[in-house]
DNA sequence: GCCTTGCTGATAATGATTGTCAAAACCATT
DNA sequence: AATGGTTTTGACAATCATTATCAGCAAGGC
């Protein structure tokens, strides 16, 4: 049976407190800095569990780290992520869903999963970048 | 100045000989098994170079490895990848291109890049899986 | 052929993630 | 509240992919 431990709550809480995607490492140090003595391995396990139960989303950053995020819905959806500040917008993509399924079917593929994420600079970071470039 | 070494040729050749995405590690052992004494570090360097010059495409597998592939065109395109045998089909996705750009613009994002890849089981591997499940 | 300088490769280093296992915590039951 | 069977935890070691190091080699211009 799944048990309810304060560590799991702490991880979920730390995820909720964050607007964007966070690495497991960052989450661990964030928890430590609040005085929590939680172990690194536990953070990884909790994140893996949350991802499985659908309470969190995970994706690979372009640098190869695994990033996690608490998502507001359990529905399948995608993300628009600011590569500078990590701000994340959840986006609906019915068109992409059906497109992915069609493309897979046309080529004889089954069990199609897809990775669809858009990275960019959010409005604030765009302005900042323009200012600092000057 | 960039020099022309047989090692670089070997890596490019090994990439060309392969239909799908390969990890750097796999490429290195493939080369070794053909008797080439090429070093692992060199494979990584050659792949990084090829990716920069646009002679190869790279992406992150869901497991977090970096995969490489020699692509037939320099145009921007996406991939349909068999997660079992690595077979890769290049797919055009104008619809997705414009969708990604629109979504980014609607949310004030600039410099939008996107990661769009479809993983599945190709026809052959689907049949195999069905057979072995029996 | 010689020389300069970039390239190679064995190995160490790094950094993220996962495995190990005894001790502690959880929860249903008494 | 005490007990007991299991799960979870956490410190640490192990693993895996990748990158840095650095002395020796080789490519290309002369």
Coordinates of C-alpha atoms in Angstrom, one line a residue, chain B:
Chain B
X1 CA 41.6 25.4 -39.1
X2 CA 39.4 22.3 -39.4
X3 CA 41.4 19.2 -40.3
X4 CA 40.3 16.1 -42.2
X5 CA 41.0 13.0 -40.2
X6 CA 40.1 9.4 -40.9
X7 CA 38.3 9.4 -37.5
X8 CA 35.9 12.1 -38.5
X9 CA 35.2 10.2 -41.8
X10 CA 34.7 7.0 -39.8
X11 CA 32.1 8.6 -37.6
X12 CA 30.3 10.2 -40.4
X13 CA 30.3 6.8 -42.3
X14 CA 29.0 5.0 -39.3
X15 CA 26.2 7.5 -39.0
X16 CA 25.3 7.2 -42.6
X17 CA 25.2 3.4 -42.4
X18 CA 22.5 3.6 -39.8
X19 CA 18.9 4.2 -40.5
X20 CA 17.9 5.6 -37.1
X21 CA 19.1 7.5 -34.2
X22 CA 22.1 6.1 -32.4
X23 CA 23.7 7.0 -29.1
X24 CA 27.3 8.1 -29.0
X25 CA 28.1 5.0 -27.0
X26 CA 26.5 2.7 -29.4
X27 CA 28.3 4.3 -32.3
X28 CA 31.6 3.9 -30.5
X29 CA 31.1 0.2 -29.9
X30 CA 29.9 -0.3 -33.5
X31 CA 33.1 1.3 -34.7
X32 CA 35.2 -0.8 -32.4
X33 CA 33.5 -4.0 -33.5
X34 CA 34.6 -3.2 -37.0
X35 CA 38.2 -3.1 -35.8
X36 CA 38.5 0.7 -35.6
X37 CA 40.6 1.8 -32.6
X38 CA 38.9 5.1 -32.4
X39 CA 38.6 6.6 -29.0
X40 CA 35.3 7.3 -27.2
X41 CA 36.1 11.0 -26.6
X42 CA 36.8 11.4 -30.3
X43 CA 33.4 10.0 -31.2
X44 CA 31.8 12.6 -28.9
X45 CA 33.8 15.4 -30.4
X46 CA 33.1 14.3 -34.0
X47 CA 29.3 14.1 -33.2
X48 CA 29.3 17.5 -31.6
X49 CA 31.0 18.9 -34.7
X50 CA 28.6 17.2 -37.1
X51 CA 25.7 18.5 -35.1
X52 CA 27.0 22.0 -35.3
X53 CA 27.7 22.0 -39.0
X54 CA 24.2 20.6 -39.6
X55 CA 25.4 17.3 -41.0
X56 CA 23.7 15.4 -38.2
X57 CA 20.6 15.8 -36.1
X58 CA 20.6 15.3 -32.3
X59 CA 17.8 14.8 -29.9
X60 CA 17.3 13.6 -26.3
X61 CA 15.8 10.2 -25.9
X62 CA 13.1 9.9 -23.2
X63 CA 15.8 8.0 -21.2
X64 CA 18.0 11.1 -21.3
X65 CA 20.7 10.0 -23.7
X66 CA 21.8 12.1 -26.6
X67 CA 21.0 10.5 -29.9
X68 CA 22.4 11.4 -33.3
X69 CA 21.5 10.7 -36.8
X70 CA 22.7 11.7 -40.3
X71 CA 19.9 13.5 -41.9
X72 CA 19.2 13.5 -45.6
X73 CA 18.3 17.2 -45.8
X74 CA 19.4 20.3 -44.0
X75 CA 15.9 21.5 -43.8
X76 CA 14.1 21.8 -40.5
X77 CA 12.0 18.6 -40.0
X78 CA 10.9 16.2 -37.3
X79 CA 11.1 12.5 -36.7
X80 CA 9.0 9.4 -36.1
X81 CA 11.1 7.0 -34.1
X82 CA 10.6 3.3 -33.2
X83 CA 11.5 3.0 -29.6
X84 CA 12.4 -0.6 -30.0
X85 CA 14.6 -0.8 -33.1
X86 CA 15.4 2.8 -33.7
X87 CA 14.0 3.0 -37.2
X88 CA 13.4 6.6 -38.0
X89 CA 11.1 8.3 -40.5
X90 CA 11.5 11.9 -41.3
X91 CA 8.2 13.7 -41.3
X92 CA 7.1 17.1 -42.5
X93 CA 5.1 19.1 -40.2
X94 CA 4.2 22.5 -41.7
X95 CA 1.1 22.5 -39.6
X96 CA 3.1 22.0 -36.4
X97 CA 5.6 24.7 -37.4
X98 CA 3.0 27.3 -37.8
X99 CA 1.1 26.1 -34.8
X100 CA 4.2 26.4 -32.6
X101 CA 4.9 29.9 -33.9
X102 CA 1.3 31.0 -33.3
X103 CA 1.1 29.6 -29.8
X104 CA 4.4 31.3 -28.9
X105 CA 3.4 34.6 -30.4
X106 CA 0.0 34.5 -28.6
X107 CA 1.7 34.2 -25.3
X108 CA 4.3 36.9 -26.0
X109 CA 7.1 34.5 -26.5
X110 CA 9.9 35.2 -29.0
X111 CA 12.7 33.1 -30.4
X112 CA 10.5 30.1 -30.3
X113 CA 12.2 26.8 -30.8
X114 CA 10.3 23.6 -30.5
X115 CA 10.9 19.9 -29.8
X116 CA 8.5 17.7 -31.7
X117 CA 9.2 14.1 -31.9
X118 CA 6.9 11.1 -32.0
X119 CA 8.0 7.8 -30.5
X120 CA 6.2 4.6 -31.1
X121 CA 6.6 1.0 -32.3
X122 CA 7.1 0.5 -36.0
X123 CA 5.0 -2.2 -37.8
X124 CA 7.7 -4.8 -37.6
X125 CA 8.3 -4.3 -33.9
X126 CA 4.6 -4.2 -33.2
X127 CA 4.2 -7.6 -34.8
X128 CA 7.2 -8.9 -32.8
X129 CA 5.8 -7.6 -29.6
X130 CA 2.4 -9.2 -30.2
X131 CA 4.1 -12.5 -30.9
X132 CA 6.3 -12.5 -27.9
X133 CA 3.5 -11.5 -25.6
X134 CA 1.7 -14.6 -26.5

